[in-house]
Short mmCIF file of C-alpha atoms in Angstrom, two decimals:
data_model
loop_
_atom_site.label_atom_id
_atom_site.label_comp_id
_atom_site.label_asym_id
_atom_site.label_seq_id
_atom_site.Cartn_x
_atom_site.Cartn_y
_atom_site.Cartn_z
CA UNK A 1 0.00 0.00 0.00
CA UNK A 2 1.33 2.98 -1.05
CA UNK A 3 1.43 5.59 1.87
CA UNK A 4 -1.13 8.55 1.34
CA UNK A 5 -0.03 11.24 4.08
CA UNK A 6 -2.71 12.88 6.59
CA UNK A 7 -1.63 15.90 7.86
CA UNK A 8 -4.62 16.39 9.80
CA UNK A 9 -2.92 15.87 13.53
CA UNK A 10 0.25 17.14 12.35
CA UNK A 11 1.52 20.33 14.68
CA UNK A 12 1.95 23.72 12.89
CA UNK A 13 5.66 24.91 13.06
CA UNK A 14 6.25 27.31 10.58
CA UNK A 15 4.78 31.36 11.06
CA UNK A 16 3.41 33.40 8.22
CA UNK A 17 6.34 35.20 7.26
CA UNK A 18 8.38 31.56 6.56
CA UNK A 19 9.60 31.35 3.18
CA UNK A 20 8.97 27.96 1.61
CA UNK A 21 10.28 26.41 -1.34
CA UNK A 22 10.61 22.66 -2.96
CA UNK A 23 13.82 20.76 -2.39
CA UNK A 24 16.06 21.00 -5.09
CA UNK A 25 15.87 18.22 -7.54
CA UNK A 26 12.97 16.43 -5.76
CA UNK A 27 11.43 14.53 -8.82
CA UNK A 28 7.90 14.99 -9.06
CA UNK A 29 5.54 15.24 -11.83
CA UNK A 30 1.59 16.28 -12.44
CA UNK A 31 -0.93 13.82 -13.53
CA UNK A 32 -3.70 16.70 -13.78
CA UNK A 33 -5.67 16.17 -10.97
CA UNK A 34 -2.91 14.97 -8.50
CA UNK A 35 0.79 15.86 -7.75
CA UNK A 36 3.12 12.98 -7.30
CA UNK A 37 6.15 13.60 -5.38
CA UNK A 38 9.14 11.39 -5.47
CA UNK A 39 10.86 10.99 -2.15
CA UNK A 40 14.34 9.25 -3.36
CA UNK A 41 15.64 8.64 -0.19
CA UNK A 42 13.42 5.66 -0.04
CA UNK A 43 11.65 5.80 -3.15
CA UNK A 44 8.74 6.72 -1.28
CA UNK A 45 5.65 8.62 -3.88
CA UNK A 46 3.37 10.74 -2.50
CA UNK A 47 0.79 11.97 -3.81
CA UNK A 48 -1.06 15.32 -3.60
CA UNK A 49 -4.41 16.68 -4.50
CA UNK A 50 -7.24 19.24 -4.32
CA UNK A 51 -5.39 22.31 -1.80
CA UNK A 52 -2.47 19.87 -1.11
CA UNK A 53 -1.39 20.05 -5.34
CA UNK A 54 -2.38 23.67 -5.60
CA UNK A 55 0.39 24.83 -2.98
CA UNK A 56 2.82 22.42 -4.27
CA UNK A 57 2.47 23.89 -7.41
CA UNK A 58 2.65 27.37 -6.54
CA UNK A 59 5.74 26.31 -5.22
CA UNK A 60 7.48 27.35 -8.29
CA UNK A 61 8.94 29.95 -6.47
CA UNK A 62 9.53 30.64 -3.07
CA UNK A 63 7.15 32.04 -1.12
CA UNK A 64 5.91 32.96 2.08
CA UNK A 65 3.36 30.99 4.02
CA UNK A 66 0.86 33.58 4.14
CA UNK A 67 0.91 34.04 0.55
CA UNK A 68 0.03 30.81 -0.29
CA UNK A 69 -2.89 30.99 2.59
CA UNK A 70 -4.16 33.44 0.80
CA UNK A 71 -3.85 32.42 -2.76
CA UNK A 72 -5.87 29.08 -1.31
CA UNK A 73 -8.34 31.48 0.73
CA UNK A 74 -9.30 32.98 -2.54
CA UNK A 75 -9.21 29.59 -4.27
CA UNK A 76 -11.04 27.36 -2.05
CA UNK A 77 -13.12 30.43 -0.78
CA UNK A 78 -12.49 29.34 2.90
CA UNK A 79 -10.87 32.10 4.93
CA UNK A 80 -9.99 32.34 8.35
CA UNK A 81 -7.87 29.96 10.66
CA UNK A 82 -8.32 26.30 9.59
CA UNK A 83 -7.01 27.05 6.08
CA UNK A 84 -3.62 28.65 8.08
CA UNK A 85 -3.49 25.55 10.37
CA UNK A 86 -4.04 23.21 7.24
CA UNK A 87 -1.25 24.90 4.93
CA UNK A 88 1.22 24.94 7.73
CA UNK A 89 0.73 21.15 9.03
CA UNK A 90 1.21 20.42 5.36
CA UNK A 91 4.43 22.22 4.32
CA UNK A 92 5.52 21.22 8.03
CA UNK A 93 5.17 17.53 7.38
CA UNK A 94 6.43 18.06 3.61
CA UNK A 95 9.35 20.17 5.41
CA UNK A 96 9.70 16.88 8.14
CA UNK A 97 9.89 14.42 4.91
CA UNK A 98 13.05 16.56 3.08
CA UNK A 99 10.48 17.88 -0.10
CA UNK A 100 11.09 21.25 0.88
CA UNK A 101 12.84 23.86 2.76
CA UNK A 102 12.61 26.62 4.67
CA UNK A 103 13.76 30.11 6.06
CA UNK A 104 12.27 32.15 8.97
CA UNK A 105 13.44 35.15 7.48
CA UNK A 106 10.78 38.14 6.40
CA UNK A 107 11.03 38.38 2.87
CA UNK B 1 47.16 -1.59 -30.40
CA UNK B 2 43.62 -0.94 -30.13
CA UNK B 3 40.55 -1.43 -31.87
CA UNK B 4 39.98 1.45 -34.58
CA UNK B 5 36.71 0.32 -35.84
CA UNK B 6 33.60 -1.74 -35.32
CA UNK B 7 32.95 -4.06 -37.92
CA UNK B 8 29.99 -5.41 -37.53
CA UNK B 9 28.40 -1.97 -37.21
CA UNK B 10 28.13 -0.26 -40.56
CA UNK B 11 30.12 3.24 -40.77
CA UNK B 12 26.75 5.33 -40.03
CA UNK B 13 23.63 4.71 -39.33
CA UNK B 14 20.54 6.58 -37.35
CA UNK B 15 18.23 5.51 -34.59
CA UNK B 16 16.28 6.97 -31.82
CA UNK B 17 16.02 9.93 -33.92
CA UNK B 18 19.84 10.44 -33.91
CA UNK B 19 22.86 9.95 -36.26
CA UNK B 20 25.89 7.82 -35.13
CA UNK B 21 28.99 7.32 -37.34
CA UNK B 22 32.39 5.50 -36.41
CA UNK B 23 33.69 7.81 -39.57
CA UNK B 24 36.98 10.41 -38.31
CA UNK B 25 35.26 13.28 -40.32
CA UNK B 26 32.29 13.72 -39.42
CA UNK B 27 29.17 15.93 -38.50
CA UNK B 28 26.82 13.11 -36.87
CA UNK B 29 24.94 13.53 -33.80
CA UNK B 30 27.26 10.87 -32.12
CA UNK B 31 30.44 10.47 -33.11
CA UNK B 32 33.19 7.61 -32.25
CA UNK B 33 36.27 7.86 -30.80
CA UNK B 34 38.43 5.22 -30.89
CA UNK B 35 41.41 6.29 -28.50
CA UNK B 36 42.57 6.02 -24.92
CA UNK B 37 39.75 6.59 -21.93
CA UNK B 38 40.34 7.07 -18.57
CA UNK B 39 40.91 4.35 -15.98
CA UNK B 40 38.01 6.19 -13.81
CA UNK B 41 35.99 9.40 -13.80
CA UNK B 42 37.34 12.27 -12.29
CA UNK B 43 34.40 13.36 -8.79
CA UNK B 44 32.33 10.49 -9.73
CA UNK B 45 28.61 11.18 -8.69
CA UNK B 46 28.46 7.29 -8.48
CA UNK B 47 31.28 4.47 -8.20
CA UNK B 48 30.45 0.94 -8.88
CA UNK B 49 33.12 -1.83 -9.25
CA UNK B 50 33.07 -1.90 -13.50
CA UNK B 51 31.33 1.81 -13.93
CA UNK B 52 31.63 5.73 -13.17
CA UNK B 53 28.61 7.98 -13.83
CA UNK B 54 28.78 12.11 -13.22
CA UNK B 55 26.34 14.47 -15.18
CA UNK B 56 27.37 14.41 -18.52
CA UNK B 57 30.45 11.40 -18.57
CA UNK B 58 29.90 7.71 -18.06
CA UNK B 59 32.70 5.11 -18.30
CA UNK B 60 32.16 1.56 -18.14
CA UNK B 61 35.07 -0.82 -17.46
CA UNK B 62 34.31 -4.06 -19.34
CA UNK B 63 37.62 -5.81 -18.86
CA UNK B 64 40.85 -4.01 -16.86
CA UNK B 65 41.93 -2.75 -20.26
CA UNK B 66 38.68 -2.18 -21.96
CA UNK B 67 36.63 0.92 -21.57
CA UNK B 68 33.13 2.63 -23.27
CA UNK B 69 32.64 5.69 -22.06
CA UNK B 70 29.73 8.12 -23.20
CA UNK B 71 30.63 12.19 -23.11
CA UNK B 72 27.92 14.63 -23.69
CA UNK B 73 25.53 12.92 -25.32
CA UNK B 74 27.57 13.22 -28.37
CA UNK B 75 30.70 11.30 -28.26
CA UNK B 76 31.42 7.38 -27.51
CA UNK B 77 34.96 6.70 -27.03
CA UNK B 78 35.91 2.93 -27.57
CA UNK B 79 39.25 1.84 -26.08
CA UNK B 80 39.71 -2.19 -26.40
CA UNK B 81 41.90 -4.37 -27.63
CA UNK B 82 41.46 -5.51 -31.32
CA UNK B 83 41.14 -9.56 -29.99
CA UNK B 84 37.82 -8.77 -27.87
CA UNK B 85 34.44 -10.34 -28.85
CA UNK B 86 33.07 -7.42 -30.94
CA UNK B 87 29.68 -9.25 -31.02
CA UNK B 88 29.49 -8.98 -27.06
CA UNK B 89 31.20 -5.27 -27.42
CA UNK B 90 28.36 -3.86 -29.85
CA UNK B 91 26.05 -5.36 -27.51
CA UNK B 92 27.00 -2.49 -24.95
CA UNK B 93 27.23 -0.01 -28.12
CA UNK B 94 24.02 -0.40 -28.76
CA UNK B 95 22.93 -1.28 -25.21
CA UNK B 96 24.01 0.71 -21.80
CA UNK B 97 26.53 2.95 -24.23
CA UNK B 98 23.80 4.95 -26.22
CA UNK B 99 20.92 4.35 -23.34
CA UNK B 100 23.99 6.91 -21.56
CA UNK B 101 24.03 9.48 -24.65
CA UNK B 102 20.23 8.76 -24.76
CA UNK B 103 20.17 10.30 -21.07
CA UNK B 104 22.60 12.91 -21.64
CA UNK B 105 20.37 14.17 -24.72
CA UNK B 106 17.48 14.53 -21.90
CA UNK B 107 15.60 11.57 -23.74
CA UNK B 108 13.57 9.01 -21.82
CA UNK B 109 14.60 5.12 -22.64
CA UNK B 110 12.37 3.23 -21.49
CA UNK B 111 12.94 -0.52 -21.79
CA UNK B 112 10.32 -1.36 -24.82
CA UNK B 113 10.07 -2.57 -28.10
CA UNK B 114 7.54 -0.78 -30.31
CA UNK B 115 5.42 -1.45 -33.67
CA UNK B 116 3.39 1.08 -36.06
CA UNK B 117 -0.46 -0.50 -35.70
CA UNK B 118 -2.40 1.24 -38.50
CA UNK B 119 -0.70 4.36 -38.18
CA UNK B 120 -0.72 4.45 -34.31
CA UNK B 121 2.68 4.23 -32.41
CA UNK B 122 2.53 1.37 -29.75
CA UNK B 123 4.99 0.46 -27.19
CA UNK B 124 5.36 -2.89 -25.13
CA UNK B 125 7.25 -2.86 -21.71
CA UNK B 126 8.46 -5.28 -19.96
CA UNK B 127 11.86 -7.01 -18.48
CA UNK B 128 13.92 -9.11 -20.32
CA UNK B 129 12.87 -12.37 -21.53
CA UNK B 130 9.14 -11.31 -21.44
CA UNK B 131 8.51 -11.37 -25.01
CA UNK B 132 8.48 -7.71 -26.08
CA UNK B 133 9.81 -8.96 -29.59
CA UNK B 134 8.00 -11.73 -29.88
CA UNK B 135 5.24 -9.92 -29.50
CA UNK B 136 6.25 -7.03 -31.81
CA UNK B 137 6.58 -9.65 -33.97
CA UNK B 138 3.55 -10.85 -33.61
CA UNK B 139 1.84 -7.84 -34.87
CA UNK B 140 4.47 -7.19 -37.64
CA UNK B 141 3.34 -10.90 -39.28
CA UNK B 142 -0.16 -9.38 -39.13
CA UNK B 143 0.96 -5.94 -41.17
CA UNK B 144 2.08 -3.63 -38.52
CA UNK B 145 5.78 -2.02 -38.42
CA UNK B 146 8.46 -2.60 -36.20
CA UNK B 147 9.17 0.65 -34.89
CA UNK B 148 11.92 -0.34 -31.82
CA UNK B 149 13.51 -3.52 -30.79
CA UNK B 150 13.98 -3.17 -26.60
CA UNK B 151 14.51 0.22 -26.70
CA UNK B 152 12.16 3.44 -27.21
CA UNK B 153 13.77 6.88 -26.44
CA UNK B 154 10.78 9.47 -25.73
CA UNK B 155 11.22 13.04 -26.41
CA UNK B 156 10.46 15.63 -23.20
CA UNK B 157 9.44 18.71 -23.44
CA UNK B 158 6.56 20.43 -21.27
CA UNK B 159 3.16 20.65 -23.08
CA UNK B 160 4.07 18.40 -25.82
CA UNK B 161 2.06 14.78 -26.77
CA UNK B 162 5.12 12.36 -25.68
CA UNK B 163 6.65 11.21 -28.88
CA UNK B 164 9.45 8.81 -30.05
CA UNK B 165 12.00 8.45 -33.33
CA UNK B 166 12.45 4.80 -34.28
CA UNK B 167 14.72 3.21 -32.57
CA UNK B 168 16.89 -0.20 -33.36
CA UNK B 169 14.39 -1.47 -36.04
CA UNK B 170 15.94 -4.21 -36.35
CA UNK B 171 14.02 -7.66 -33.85
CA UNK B 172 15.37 -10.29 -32.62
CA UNK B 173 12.79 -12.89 -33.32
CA UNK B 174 13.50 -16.22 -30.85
CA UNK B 175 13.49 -19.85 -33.29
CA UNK B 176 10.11 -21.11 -31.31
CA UNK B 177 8.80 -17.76 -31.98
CA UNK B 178 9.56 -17.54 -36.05
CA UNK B 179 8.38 -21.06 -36.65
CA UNK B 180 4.78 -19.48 -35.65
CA UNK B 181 5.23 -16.13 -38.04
CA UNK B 182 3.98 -15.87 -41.50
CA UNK B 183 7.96 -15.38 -42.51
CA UNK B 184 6.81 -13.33 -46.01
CA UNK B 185 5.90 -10.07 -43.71
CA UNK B 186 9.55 -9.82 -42.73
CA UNK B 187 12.58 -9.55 -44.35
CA UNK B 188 15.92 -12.01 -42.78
CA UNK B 189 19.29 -10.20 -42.26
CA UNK B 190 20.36 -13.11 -40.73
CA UNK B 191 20.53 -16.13 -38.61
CA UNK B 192 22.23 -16.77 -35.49
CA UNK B 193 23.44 -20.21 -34.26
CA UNK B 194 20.21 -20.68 -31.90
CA UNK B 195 18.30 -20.16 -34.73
CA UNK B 196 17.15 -16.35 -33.44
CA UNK B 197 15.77 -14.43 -36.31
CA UNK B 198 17.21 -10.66 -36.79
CA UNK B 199 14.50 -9.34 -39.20
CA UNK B 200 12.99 -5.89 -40.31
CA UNK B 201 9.34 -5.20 -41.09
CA UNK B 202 8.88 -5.25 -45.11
CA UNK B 203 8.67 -2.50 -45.42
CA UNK B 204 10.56 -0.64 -43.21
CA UNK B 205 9.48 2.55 -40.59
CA UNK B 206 10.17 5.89 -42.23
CA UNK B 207 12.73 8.02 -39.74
CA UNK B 208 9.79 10.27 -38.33
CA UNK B 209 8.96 10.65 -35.04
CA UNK B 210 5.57 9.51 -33.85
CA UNK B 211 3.15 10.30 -30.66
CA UNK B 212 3.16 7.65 -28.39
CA UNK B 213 -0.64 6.19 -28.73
CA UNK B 214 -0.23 3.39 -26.81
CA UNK B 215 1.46 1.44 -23.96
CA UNK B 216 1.11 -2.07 -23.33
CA UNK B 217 2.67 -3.32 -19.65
CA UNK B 218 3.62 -7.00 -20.20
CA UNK B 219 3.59 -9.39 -17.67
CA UNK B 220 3.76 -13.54 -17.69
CA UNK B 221 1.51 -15.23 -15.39
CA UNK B 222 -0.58 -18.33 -15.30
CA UNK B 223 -3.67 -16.89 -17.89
CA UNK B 224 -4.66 -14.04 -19.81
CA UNK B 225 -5.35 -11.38 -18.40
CA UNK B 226 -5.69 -7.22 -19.61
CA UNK B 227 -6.15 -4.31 -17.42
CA UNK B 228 -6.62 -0.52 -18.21
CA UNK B 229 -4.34 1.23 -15.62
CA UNK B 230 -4.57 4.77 -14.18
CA UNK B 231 -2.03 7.33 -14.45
CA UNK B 232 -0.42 7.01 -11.37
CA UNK B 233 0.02 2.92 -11.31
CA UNK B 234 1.15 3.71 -14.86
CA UNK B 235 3.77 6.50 -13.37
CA UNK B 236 4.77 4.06 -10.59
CA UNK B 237 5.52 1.46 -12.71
CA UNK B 238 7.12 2.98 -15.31
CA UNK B 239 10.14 3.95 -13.46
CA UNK B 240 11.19 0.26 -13.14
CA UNK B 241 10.84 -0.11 -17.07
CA UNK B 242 13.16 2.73 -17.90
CA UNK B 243 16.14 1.29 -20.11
CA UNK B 244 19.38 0.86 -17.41
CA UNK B 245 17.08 2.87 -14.36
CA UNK B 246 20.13 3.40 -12.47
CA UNK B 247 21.86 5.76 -14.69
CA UNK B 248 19.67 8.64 -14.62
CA UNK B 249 20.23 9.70 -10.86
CA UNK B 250 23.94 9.87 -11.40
CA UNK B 251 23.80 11.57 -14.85
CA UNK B 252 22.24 14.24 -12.75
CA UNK B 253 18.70 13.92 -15.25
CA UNK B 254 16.85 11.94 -12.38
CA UNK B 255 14.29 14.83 -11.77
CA UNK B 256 13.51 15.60 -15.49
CA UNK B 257 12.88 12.24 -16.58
CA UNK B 258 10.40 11.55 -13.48
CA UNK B 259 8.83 14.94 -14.80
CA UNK B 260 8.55 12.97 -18.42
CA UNK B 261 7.42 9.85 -17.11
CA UNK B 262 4.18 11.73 -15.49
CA UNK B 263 3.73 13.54 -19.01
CA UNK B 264 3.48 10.34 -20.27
CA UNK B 265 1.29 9.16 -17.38
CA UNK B 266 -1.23 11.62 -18.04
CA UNK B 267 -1.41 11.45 -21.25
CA UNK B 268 -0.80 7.97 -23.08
CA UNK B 269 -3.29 5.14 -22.33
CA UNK B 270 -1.73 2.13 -20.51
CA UNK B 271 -2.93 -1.11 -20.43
CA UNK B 272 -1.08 -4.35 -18.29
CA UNK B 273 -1.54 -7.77 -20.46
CA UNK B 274 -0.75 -11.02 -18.54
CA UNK B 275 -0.31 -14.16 -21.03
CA UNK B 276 0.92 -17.35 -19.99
CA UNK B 277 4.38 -17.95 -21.12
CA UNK B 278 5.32 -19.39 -24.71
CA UNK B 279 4.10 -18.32 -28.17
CA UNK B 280 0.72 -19.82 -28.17
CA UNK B 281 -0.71 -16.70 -26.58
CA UNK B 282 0.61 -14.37 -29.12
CA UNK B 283 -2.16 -14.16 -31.20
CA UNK B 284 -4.61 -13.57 -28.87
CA UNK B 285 -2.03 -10.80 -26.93
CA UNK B 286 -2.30 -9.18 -30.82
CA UNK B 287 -5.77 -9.17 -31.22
CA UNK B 288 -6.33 -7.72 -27.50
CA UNK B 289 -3.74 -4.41 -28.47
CA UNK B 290 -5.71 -3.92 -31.47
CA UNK B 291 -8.75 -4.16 -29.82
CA UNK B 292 -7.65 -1.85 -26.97
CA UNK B 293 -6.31 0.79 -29.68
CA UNK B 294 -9.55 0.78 -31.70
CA UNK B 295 -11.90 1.18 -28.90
CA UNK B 296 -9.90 3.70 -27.00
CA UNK B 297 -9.51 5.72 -30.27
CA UNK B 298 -13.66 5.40 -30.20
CA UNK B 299 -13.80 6.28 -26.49
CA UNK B 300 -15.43 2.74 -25.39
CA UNK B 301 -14.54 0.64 -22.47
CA UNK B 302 -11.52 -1.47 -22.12
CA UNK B 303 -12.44 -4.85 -23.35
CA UNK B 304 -12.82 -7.95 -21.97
CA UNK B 305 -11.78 -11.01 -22.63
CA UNK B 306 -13.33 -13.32 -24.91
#
C-alpha cells in the first residue's frame, strides 16, 4: 500500500512570514488532478491533491506561508484559521519528509 | 594496439532519432572515438566496481583494459583491444553505451520494443525475456511495423504529446517464436546459431517521429489477463521499465525524466496484459492491443476477454 499522508494531527511549526520552497531536484511530476512527489531517499511517492497540489504547485517559487494561505483562501473560498493551520501542518510535514525547505526570514 | 573500428556496425547509421557514425570526419549527432579513456571518472557522482557515472560522462570498465565511455551525449569513445568479442562489445554499443548518450540528450529510454499499428505508435514494456519482440513480432506478421527492438527513447518537453523516433528497427525474433510467423511479412538479415531471427518489417518505418498512442505493460503469469491502468500505477511502474534505471540519478537527469514519465502518465493510455508464457498466446495478446487501440480511439470501455 502505497502511503497517502494525513496531515490532519500534524503540529503547525512554521509562522506566516516563513519562506517555503521545494527541495532541489525532488522529482515529481503532475498527472492533472494529483501531484506525485518522489521521495528518493526511499523511493517513497506521494501523492497530492485538491489544496495539497495547488500549494505544491505554486511552489514554483519561493514564497511565504501567508501568501500561499491566501492564494488558497481565494481559491477554495475558505478564509480564516483552519485554512492557516491546514497549509502549515502540510508544508511542516512536507518540510519533516526533506520535499522542501525553509527560512524564517521576512522576505 | 587498439581497436579502430567496429565491424559489424556499418560506418553510419541513425536511430532513436539520432545519427551515429564511427567515420573520423564527421558531423553526426554521435560520433566515435576510438582512443585512450580514462581508468576512472574524475568526482564520480556514483562508483560501482566496473562503472563511473557524473552528469554528462559515463565510463564503463568491461575488462581491466577495456573501456566505453559516453561524453555529452555526443561522443562514444571505444578503447579495447582488437582480440575482444566485438559481437558482445556492440552489444553495450548499442545497449548501456547509447541508453547513456540517450540520457545525456534529456531523452527518456524506457525498456520497450515498439510497432506502427495502422498508423498508431505502440509500445510494449516489460523485463527481459518477457517477449516484447515476440510480440512485436507478432503484430508485424499481421501488417504492422516494427518501430523499436527493446529500446524506445521518448522526447520531453513540457506541453508536448510524448513522442518517439524509431529506434533499433531491427528484432530479434526467438526460433520457437519464427516457426509461428507468416515469414513473407519480414525480411531475414540473418541467422544466429540458436536459430534467433534478426528481421525488419517489409517495409521498413520511415525516420519520423511519432506520438506515443499506446502502452502495453507486459507481464507472464498463469492466464490471460488485460487491465486498463490509471495514471499514477502507470507512473509508478514505469520507473522500473526505464532502459538501465540506475543511470539517470547519477547523470544528474533523475528529476527531469520523473517529470517525463508523469507527461506520459497523463497522457498515453496504458494497459497491463498477462499471457501465460510461450508463443501460443501471441495471437490472442495481438488481437487484444488492437482491440484496446480501436476502442480507446472510439472512447469505449476497455475490453474484456473473450
Amino acid at each position: 500500500m502505497l502511503p497517502h499522508p494525513d496531515f490532519s494531527d500534524m503540529a503547525a511549526t512554521l509562522i506566516d512570514t516563513t519562506r517555503v520552497s521545494r527541495t532541489p531536484d525532488q522529482p515529481w511530476c503532475d498527472l492533472g488532478n494529483e501531484v506525485v512527489v518522489l521521495r528518493v531517499q526511499d523511493s517513497t511517492y506521494y501523492r497530492f491533491e485538491d489544496s495539497a497540489r495547488a500549494i505544491w504547485l505554486l511552489l514554483d517559487e519561493p514564497r511565504r506561508v501567508d501568501e500561499l494561505t491566501s492564494v488558497l483562501a481565494s481559491e477554495y473560498e475558505d478564509a480564516g484559521r483552519s485554512m492557516v493551520g491546514d497549509v502549515t501542518a502540510f508544508l511542516t510535514r512536507c518540510a519533516d519528509l526533506g520535499l522542501v525547505s525553509h527560512d524564517a526570514t521576512d522576505g | 594496439m587498439r581497436l579502430q573500428y567496429l565491424r559489424s556496425l556499418p560506418a553510419t547509421w541513425r536511430a532513436h532519432g539520432l545519427s551515429f557514425s564511427q567515420l573520423v570526419e564527421s558531423d553526426a549527432d554521435v560520433r566515435f572515438a576510438f582512443r585512450a579513456a580514462p581508468l576512472r571518472l574524475d568526482v564520480p557522482t556514483r562508483e560501482h566496481r566496473d562503472r563511473d557515472a557524473r552528469p554528462g560522462d559515463w565510463l564503463l570498465r568491461l575488462a581491466p583494459d577495456q573501456r566505453l565511455r559516453a561524453t555529452g551525449g555526443r561522443l562514444i569513445t571505444v578503447d579495447v583491444a582488437p582480440d575482444v568479442d566485438e559481437r558482445e562489445l556492440v552489444r553495450w554499443v548499442i545497449g548501456a553505451t547509447t541508453t547513456a548518450i540517450l540520457y545525456q540528450r534529456r531523452l527518456v529510454p524506457l525498456h520497450a520494443s515498439a510497432v506502427v499499428i495502422d498508423g498508431s505508435l505502440v509500445a510494449f514494456l516489460a523485463p527481459s525475456n518477457v517477449g516484447k519482440s515476440s510480440l512485436a513480432a507478432a503484430c508485424v506478421a499481421e501488417g504492422a511495423v516494427a518501430f523499436a527492438d527493446d529500446t524506445l527513447a521518448v522526447h520531453r518537453g513540457d506541453g508536448v504529446v510524448p513522442a518517439s523516433p524509431p529506434g533499433w528497427t531491427q528484432l530479434r525474433v526467438p526460433a520457437a517464436t519464427w516457426t509461428s510467423l507468416d515469414p513473407t511479412a519480414f525480411r531475414v538479415l540473418r541467422e544466429e546459431s540458436d536459430g534467433t531471427r534478426i528481421v525488419h518489417s517489409a517495409p521498413p518505418v520511415a525516420d519520423d517521429a511519432l506520438p506515443l498512442a499506446a502502452l502495453f505493460l507486459l507481464q507472464i503469469g498463469d492466464r490471460l489477463e488485460v487491465e486498463r491502468l490509471t495514471p499514477f500505477d502507470l507512473l509508478t511502474r514505469l520507473r522500473g521499465l526505464l532502459s538501465r534505471p540506475s543511470l539517470s540519478r547519477p547523470l544528474g537527469v533523475e528529476t527531469g525524466v520523473f517529470s517525463s514519465l508523469g507527461q506520459i502518465a497523463a497522457q498515453v493510455p496504458a494497459w497491463r496484459i498477462m499471457r501465460p508464457a510461450g508463443e501460443a498466446s501471441l495471437p490472442a495478446v495481438s488481437a487484444i492491443v488492437r482491440r484496446s487501440l480501436h476502442m480507446h480511439a472510439h472512447d469505449a470501455p476497455t475490453p474484456g476477454l473473450q
